[in-house]
XYZ file of C-alpha atoms in Angstrom:
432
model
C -11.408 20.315 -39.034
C -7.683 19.827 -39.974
C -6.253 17.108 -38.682
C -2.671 18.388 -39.855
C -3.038 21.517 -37.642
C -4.492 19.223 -34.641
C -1.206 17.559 -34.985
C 1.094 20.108 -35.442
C -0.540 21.893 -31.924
C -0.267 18.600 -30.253
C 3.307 17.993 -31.147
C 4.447 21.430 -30.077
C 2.660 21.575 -26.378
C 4.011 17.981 -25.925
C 7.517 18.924 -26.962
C 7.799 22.175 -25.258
C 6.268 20.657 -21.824
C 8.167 17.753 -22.124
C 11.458 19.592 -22.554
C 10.938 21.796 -19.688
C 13.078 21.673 -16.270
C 9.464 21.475 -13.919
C 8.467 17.746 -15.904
C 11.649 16.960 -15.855
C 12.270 17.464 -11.974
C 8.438 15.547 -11.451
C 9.312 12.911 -13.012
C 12.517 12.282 -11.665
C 11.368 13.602 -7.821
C 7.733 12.155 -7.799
C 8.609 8.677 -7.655
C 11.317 9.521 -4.895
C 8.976 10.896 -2.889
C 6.642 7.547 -2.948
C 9.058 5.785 -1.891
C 9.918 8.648 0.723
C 6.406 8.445 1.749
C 5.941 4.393 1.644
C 9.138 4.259 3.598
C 9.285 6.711 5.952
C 6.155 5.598 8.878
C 8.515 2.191 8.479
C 11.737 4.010 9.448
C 10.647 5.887 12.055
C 8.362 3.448 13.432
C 11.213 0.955 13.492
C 13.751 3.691 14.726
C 10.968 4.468 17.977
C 10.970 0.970 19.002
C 15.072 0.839 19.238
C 14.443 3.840 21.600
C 11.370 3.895 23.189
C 12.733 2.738 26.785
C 9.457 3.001 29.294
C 9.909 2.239 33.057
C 6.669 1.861 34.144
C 5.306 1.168 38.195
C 2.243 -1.194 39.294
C -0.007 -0.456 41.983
C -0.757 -4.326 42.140
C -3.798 -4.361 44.307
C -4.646 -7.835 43.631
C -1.021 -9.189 44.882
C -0.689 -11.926 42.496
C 0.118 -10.329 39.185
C 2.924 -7.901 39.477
C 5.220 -10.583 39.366
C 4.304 -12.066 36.257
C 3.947 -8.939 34.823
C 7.965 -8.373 35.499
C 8.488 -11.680 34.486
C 6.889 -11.002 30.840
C 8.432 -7.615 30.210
C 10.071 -7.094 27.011
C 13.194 -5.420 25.935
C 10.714 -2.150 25.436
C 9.178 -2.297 28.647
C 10.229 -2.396 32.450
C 7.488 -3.397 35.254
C 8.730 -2.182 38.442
C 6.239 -3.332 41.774
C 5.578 -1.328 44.176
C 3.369 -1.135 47.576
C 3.851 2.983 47.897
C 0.662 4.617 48.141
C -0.820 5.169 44.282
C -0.782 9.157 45.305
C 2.895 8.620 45.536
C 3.444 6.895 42.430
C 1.571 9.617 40.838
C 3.928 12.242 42.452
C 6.933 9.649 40.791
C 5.629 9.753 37.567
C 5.054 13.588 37.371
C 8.587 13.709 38.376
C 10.011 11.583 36.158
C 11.250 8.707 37.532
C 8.469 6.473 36.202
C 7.015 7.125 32.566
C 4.081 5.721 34.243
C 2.314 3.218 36.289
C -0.181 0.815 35.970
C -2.892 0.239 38.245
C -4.810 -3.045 38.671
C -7.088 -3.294 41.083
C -8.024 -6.301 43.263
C -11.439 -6.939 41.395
C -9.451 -7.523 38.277
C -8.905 -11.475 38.791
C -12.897 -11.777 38.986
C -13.704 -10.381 35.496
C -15.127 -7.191 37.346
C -12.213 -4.365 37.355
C -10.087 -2.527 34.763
C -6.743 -2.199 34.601
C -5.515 1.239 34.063
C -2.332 3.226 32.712
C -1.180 6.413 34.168
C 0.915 8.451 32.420
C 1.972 12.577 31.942
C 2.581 12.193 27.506
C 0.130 9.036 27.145
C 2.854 6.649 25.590
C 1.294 6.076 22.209
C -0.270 3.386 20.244
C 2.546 0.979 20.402
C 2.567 0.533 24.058
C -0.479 0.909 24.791
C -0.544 -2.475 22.482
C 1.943 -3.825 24.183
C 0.567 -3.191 28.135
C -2.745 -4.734 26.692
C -1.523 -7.736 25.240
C 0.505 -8.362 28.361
C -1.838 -7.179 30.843
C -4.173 -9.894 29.224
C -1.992 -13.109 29.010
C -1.147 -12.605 32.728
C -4.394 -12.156 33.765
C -6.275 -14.985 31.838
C -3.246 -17.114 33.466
C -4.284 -16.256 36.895
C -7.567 -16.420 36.030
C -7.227 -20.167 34.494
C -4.923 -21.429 37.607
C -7.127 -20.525 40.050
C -9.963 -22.304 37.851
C -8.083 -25.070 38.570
C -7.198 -25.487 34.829
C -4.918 -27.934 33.528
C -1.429 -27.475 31.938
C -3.138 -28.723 28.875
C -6.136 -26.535 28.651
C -3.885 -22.926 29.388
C -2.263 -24.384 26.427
C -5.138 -24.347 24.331
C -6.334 -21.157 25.576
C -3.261 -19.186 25.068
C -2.773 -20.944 21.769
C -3.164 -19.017 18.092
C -4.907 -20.818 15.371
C -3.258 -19.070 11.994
C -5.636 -18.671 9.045
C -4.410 -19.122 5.356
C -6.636 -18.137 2.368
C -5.976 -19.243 -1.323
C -7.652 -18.483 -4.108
C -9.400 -20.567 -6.331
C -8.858 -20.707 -10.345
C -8.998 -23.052 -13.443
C -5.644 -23.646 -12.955
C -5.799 -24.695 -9.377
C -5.250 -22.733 -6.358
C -2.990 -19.998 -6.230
C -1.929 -17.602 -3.004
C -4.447 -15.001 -2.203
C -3.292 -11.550 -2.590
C -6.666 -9.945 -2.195
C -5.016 -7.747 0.160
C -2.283 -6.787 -2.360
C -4.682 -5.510 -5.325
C -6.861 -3.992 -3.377
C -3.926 -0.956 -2.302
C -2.806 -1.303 -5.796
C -6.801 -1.117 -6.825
C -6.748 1.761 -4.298
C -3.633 3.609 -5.629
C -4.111 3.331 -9.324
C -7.918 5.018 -7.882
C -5.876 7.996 -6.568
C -3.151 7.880 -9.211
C -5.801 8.836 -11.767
C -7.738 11.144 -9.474
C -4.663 13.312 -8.902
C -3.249 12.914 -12.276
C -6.690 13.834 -13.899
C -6.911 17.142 -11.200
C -3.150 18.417 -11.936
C -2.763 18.189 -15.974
C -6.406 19.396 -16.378
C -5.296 22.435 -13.941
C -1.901 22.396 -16.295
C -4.803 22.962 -19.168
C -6.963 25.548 -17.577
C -3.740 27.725 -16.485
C -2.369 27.548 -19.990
C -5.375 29.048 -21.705
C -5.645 31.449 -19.150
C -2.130 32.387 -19.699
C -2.460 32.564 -23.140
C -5.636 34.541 -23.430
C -4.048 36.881 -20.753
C -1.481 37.234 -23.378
C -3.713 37.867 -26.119
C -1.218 34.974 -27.835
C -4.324 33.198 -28.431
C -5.809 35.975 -30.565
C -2.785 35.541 -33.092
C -2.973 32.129 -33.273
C -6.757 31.834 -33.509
C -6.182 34.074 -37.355
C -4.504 30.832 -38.478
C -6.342 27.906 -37.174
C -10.123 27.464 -35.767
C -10.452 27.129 -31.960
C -11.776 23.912 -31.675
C -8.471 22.703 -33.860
C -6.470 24.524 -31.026
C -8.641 23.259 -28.377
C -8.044 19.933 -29.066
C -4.681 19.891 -29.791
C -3.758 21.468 -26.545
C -5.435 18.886 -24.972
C -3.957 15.844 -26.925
C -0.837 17.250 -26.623
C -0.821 17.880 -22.531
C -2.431 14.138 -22.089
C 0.430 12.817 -24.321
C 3.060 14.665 -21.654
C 0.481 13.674 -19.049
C 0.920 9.485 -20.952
C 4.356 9.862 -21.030
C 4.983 10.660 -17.429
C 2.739 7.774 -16.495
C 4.731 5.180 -18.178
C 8.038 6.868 -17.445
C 6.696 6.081 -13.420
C 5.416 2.707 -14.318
C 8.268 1.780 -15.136
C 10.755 2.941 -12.579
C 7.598 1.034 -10.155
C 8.234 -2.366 -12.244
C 12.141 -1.773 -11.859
C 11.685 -0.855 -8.281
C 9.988 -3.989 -7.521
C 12.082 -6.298 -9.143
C 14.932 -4.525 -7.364
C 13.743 -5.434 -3.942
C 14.686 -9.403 -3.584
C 18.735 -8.196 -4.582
C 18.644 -5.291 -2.002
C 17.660 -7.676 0.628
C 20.508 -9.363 -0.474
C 22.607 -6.747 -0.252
C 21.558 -5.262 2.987
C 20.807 -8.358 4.874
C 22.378 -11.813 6.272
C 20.356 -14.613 5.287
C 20.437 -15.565 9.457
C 18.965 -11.831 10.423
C 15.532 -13.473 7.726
C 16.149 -16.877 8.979
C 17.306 -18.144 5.586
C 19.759 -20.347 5.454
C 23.283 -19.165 4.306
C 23.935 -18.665 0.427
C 20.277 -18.024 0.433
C 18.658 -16.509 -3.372
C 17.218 -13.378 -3.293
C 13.790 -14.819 -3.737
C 13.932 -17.334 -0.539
C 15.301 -13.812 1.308
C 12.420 -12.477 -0.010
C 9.932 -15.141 1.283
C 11.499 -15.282 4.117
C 11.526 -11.703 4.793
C 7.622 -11.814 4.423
C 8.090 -8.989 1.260
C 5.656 -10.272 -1.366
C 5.294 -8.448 -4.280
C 2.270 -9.811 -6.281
C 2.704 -9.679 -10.298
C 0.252 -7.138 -11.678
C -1.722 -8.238 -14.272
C -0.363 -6.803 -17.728
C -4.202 -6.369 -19.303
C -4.647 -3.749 -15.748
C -2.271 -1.820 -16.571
C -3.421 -1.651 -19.641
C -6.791 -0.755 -18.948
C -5.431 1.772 -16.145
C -3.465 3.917 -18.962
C -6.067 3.946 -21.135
C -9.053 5.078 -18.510
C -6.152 7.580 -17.173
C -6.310 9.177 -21.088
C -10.048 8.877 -21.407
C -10.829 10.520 -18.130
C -7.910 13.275 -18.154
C -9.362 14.332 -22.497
C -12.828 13.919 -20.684
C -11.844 16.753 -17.769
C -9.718 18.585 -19.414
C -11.662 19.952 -22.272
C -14.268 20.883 -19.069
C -11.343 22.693 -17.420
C -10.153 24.186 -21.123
C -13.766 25.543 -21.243
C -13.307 27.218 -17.614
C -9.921 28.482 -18.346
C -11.354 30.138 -21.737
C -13.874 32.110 -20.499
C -11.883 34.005 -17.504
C -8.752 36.155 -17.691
C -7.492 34.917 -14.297
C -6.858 31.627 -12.485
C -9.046 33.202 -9.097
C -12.093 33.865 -11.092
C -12.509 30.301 -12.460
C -13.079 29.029 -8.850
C -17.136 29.661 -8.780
C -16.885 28.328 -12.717
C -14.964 25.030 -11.415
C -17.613 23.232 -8.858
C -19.573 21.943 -11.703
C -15.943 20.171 -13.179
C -15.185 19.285 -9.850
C -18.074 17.868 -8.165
C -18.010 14.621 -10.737
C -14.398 14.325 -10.308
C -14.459 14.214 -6.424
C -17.529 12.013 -6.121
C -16.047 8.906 -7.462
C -13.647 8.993 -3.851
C -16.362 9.217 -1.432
C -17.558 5.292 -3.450
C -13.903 3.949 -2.723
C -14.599 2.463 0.508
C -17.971 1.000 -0.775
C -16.601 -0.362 -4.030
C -13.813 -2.011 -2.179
C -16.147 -3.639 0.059
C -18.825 -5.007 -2.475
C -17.207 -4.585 -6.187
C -20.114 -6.280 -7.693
C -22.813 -5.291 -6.090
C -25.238 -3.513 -8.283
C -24.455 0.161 -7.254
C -21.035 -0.471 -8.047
C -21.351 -1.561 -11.441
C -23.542 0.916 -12.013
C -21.445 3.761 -10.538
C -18.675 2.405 -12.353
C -20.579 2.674 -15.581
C -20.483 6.338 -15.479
C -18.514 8.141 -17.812
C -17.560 10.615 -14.972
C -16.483 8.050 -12.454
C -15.456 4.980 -14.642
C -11.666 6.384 -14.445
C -11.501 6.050 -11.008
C -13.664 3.320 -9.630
C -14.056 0.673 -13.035
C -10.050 0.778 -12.479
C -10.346 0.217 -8.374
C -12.781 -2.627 -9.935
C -10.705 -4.166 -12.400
C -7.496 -4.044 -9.799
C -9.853 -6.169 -6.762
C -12.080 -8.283 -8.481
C -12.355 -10.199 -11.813
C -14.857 -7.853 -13.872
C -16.501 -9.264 -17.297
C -14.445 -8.138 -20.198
C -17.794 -6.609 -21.720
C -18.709 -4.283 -18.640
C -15.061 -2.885 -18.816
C -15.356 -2.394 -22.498
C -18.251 -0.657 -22.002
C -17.739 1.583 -19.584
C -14.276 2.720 -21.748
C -16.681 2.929 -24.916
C -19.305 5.373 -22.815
C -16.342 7.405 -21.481
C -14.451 7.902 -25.044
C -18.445 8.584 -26.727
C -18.541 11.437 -23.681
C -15.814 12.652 -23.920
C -16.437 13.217 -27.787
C -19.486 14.804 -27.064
C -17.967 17.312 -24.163
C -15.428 18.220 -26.268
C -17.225 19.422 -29.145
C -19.901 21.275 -26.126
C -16.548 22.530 -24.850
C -15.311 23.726 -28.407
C -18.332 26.055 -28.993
C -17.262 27.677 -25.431
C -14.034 27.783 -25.785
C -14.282 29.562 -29.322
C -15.947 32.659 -27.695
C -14.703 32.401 -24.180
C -10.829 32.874 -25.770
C -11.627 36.090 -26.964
C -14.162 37.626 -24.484
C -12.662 39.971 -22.226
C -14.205 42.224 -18.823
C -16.688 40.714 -16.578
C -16.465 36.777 -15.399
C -19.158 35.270 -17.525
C -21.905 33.425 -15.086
C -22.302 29.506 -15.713
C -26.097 30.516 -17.671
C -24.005 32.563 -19.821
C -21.647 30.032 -20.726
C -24.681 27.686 -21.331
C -25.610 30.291 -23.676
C -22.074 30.256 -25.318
C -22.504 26.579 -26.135
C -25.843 27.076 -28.138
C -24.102 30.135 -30.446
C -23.986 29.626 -34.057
């Protein structure tokens, strides 16, 4: 094996990938279109509550609430009474003059009844929310005045006892941003599972391309196919590294960014800051908290991102090798996919108990470790030594799946005619 040649392949797929318009355009549009994606349920969200009006009727049956109910309505929401007959109101609403109408019926006040909204489009989740919340306060009310409750105890009820957590370290105790790492946990997960999927596709369409071409036959007369192989490989995970950091670092800059656009955007009195306010105490007072992430997991997220993309790829090298087009390698791809696609079904359970047994264990495997020893690593505090090894059994299998994929790939590259079945590529493997 000649290193020189490895090197020489790698440094020409990395260039000539690197220098072409489509990275260029993914790595300028992809983060764009996270924060397109991150933003966008907060825009719209924020831009149907300045113009969701609802008018909405009650059919008060129990002739005590209706007026508290127009008493508590919101800027969102107008309670109009009424004492027409409720097959008239419905006849309102279908026309349009009510977006719906709420019935309560006179059992309601004795813990019995149900209130219940009538409307033609349904009036989504946010008012539904809303009618609930208010529906509830006004009735416990009623309920607690004619209890013959104090002004004291309906403040107790109706009363909210807020819950802080911290989190305890040698240092002392720190904010808890449990919450926080576990959608970074859960984004790095998907980060590598999508990362690992496209450049390994990148892989298996360029061997296909290039056996297609018959290139590969010319080049194969100057160096041996596992030196190609694996510099094709090193050379589309060092693109695949590069646009990783290039996006890690636009998220860093991006974060930093967001106490000065507050700033910027804001007044300190729309955040309840007082005036002259930094753009940190903006920040806090905004609610926006950014926790720092950890430089040692992003470490460990690059590197498991490399191991598990060399680890798939040389599988999806070996798939693209042994068929002359991109629809006859789906039948050849379940085996490569079924290990990478497992690993998401775990997410939820590895989120919920990181150290229980099964998820060390799954975590442990070679296959999955990319995806779920990082979700690990991100949500909980994992031992140093069950990190290292995991990275140590995914490097030692991906060593041993390249040089399995190797033996395929050096006669899949120049077989031609019928797809090859997966016992036939078995076979390829064993040829000396």
């Amino acid at each position: 094996m000649s290193v020189q040649k490895i090197w020489l392949i790698l440094r020409s797929e990395f260039w000539r990938r690197v220098r072409s318009t489509a990275f260029l355009l993914a790595t300028v549009l992809v983060p764009i279109g996270f924060v397109a994606l991150g933003a966008a349920p907060a825009l719209f969200g924020y831009l149907a509550g300045q113009t969701s009006q609802h008018t909405i009727a009650i059919v008060d049956e129990t002739g005590r609430l209706a007026d508290s109910l127009g008493a508590d309505a919101g800027e969102q929401l107008t309670f109009r009474p009424t004492d027409a007959p409720e097959d008239s109101v419905r006849a309102a609403v279908r026309a349009g003059r009510y977006d719906g109408y709420l019935h309560l019926p006179a059992s309601l006040l004795g813990g019995t009844g149900e209130a219940t909204y009538f409307s033609t489009e349904g009036g989504g989740l946010s008012l539904r929310a809303q009618l609930d919340t208010r529906v509830n306060g006004t009735v416990r009310a009623r309920r607690l005045e004619a209890a013959g409750a104090s002004d004291t105890v309906r403040s107790i009820v109706g009363s909210d006892v807020s819950l802080a957590t911290r989190k305890l370290s040698a240092e002392g105790t720190t904010a808890d941003s449990s919450l926080a790492y576990t959608a970074i946990g859960y984004a790095m997960a998907f980060i590598i599972y999508l990362a690992v999927l496209f450049y390994g596709q990148f892989v298996m369409q360029g061997v296909i391309e290039e056996k297609s071409n018959r290139v590969v036959e010319i080049i194969v007369s100057s160096v041996r196919p596992f030196e190609l192989l694996m510099g094709k490989v090193l050379g589309i995970g060092a693109m695949g590294l590069a646009q990783m950091l290039t996006w890690a670092a636009v998220g860093l800059g991006g974060s930093a960014a967001v106490g000065p656009l507050l700033v910027l955007f804001f007044d300190p009195s729309d955040l309840g800051a007082p005036e002259g306010a930094s753009a940190a105490a903006m920040q806090e007072a905004a609610g926006v908290t950014i926790p720092t992430i950890p430089l040692d997991l992003v470490v460990w997220f690059l590197l498991f991102f490399l191991g598990g993309f060399l680890l798939y790829a040389a599988l999806f090298a070996a798939v693209g090798s042994a068929v002359e087009q991109q629809q006859d390698a789906q039948s050849l791809l379940i085996p490569v996919m079924t290990p990478l696609i497992l690993p998401i079904l775990f997410l939820i359970f590895v989120i919920e108990a990181p150290n229980a047994t099964a998820s060390v264990v799954l975590s442990m495997v070679p296959f999955f470790s990319p995806i779920l020893m990082v979700l690990r690593a991100a949500i909980t505090s994992v031992p140093v030594w069950q990190i290292v090894v995991s990275f140590a059994l995914l490097i030692a299998t991906f060593v041993g799946t390249i040089w399995v994929a190797g033996r395929v790939y050096r006669v899949g590259i120049l077989s031609y005619g019928k797809t090859p079945s997966l016992r036939e590529i078995v076979r390829w493997a064993t040829y000396e």
